C-alpha positions as CSV (number, residue, x, y, z in Angstrom):
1,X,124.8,60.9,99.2
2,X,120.8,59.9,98.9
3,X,121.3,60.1,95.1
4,X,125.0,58.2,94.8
5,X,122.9,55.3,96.9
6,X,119.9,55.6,95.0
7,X,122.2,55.2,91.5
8,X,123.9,52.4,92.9
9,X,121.0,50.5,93.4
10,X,119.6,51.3,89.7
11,X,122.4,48.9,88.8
12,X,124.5,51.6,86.7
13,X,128.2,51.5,86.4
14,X,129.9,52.2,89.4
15,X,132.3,54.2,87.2
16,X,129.7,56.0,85.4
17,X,128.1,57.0,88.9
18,X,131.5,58.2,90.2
19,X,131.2,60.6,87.1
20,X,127.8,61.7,88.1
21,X,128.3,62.3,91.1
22,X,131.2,64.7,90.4
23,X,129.4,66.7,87.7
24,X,127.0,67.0,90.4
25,X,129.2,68.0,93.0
26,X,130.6,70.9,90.5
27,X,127.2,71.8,89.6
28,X,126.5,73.0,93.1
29,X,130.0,74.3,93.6
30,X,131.7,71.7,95.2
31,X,134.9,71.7,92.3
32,X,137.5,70.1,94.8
33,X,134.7,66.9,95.5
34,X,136.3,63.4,96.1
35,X,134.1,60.7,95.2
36,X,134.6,57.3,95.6
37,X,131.7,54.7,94.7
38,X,132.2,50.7,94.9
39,X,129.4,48.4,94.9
40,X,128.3,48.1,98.6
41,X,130.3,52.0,100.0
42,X,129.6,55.1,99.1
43,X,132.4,58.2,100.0
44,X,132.0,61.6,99.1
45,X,134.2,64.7,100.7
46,X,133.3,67.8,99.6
47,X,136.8,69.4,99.4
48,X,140.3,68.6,101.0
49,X,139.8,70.4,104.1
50,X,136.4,68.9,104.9
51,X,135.6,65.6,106.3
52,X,134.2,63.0,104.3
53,X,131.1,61.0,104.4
54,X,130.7,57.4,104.2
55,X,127.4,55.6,103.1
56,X,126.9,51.5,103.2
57,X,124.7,50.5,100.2
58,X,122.4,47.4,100.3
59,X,124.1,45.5,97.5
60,X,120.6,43.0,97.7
61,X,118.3,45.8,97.0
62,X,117.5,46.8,93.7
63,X,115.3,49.1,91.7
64,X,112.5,48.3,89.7
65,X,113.1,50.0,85.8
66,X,110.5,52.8,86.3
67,X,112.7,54.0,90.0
68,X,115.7,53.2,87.9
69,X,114.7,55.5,85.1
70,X,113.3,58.4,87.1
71,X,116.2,58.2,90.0
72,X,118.3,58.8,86.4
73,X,116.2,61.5,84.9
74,X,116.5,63.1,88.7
75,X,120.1,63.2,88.3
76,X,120.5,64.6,85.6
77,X,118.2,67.5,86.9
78,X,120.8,67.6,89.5
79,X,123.9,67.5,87.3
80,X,122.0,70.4,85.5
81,X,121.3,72.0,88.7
82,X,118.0,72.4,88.1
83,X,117.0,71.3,91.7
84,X,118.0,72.5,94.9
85,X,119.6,69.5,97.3
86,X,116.4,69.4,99.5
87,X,114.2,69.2,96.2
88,X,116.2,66.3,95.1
89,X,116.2,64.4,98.2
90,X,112.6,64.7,97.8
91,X,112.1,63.7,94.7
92,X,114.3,60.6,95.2
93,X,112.0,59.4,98.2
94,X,109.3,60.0,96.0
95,X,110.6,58.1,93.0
96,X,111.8,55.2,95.6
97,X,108.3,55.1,97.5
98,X,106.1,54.1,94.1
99,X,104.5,50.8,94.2
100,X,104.6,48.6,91.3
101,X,102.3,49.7,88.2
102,X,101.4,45.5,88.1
103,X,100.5,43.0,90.4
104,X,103.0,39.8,91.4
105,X,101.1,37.4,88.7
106,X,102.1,40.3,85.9
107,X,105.8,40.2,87.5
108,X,106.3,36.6,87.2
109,X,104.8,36.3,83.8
110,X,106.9,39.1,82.5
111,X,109.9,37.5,83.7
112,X,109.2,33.8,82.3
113,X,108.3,35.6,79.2
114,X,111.8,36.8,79.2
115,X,113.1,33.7,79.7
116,X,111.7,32.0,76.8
117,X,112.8,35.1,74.5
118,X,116.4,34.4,75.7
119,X,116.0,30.7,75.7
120,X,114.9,31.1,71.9
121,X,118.3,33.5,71.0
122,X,120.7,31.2,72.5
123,X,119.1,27.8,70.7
124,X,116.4,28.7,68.6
């Protein structure tokens, strides 16, 4: 469920997360998975005779790009089943415990310059 969380907060698709998680469900054997992701709830059941799991997400919190692209490239390890469950968990808290390559004053300045770029599309 530390991975359908950690997806969520990347800002991906909630329908395209749904889809991952599945593949990864079937990847590790769990064909009859039930997933069910929305923007702040996570459910996941395992099979029709097993009890389901619930997860709250933190619909504030959000990933920096680099988290957002390794918590990717870590599910797709996992859809591959390349990693075992425990080696994914620990790679997600790795991924989500990496401080910011920059400082604030290179955050702010990246986003004004942002800012001007769309400013200049939308009236030139």
């Amino acid at each position: 469920m530390d991975i359908g969380v950690a997806l969520t907060m990347s800002g991906d698709a909630v329908s395209l997360i749904q889809e991952r998680l599945r593949s990864i469900a079937t990847a590790y054997s769990h064909s009859l998975a039930h997933v069910s992701v929305g923007p702040t709830l996570l459910i996941v059941s395992l099979g029709d005779d097993r009890a389901a799991g619930m997860r709250t997400i933190d619909s504030v919190g959000r990933l920096r790009l680099d988290q957002a692209s390794e918590v990717i490239a870590i599910a797709r390890r996992a859809e591959a089943a390349e990693l075992e469950p425990g080696a994914t968990r620990a790679a997600l808290q790795e991924a989500l415990r990496t401080p910011a390559r920059f400082g604030i004053a290179a955050y702010v300045a990246s986003h004004a310059l942002v800012t001007i770029g769309i400013a200049l599309v939308i009236q030139p």
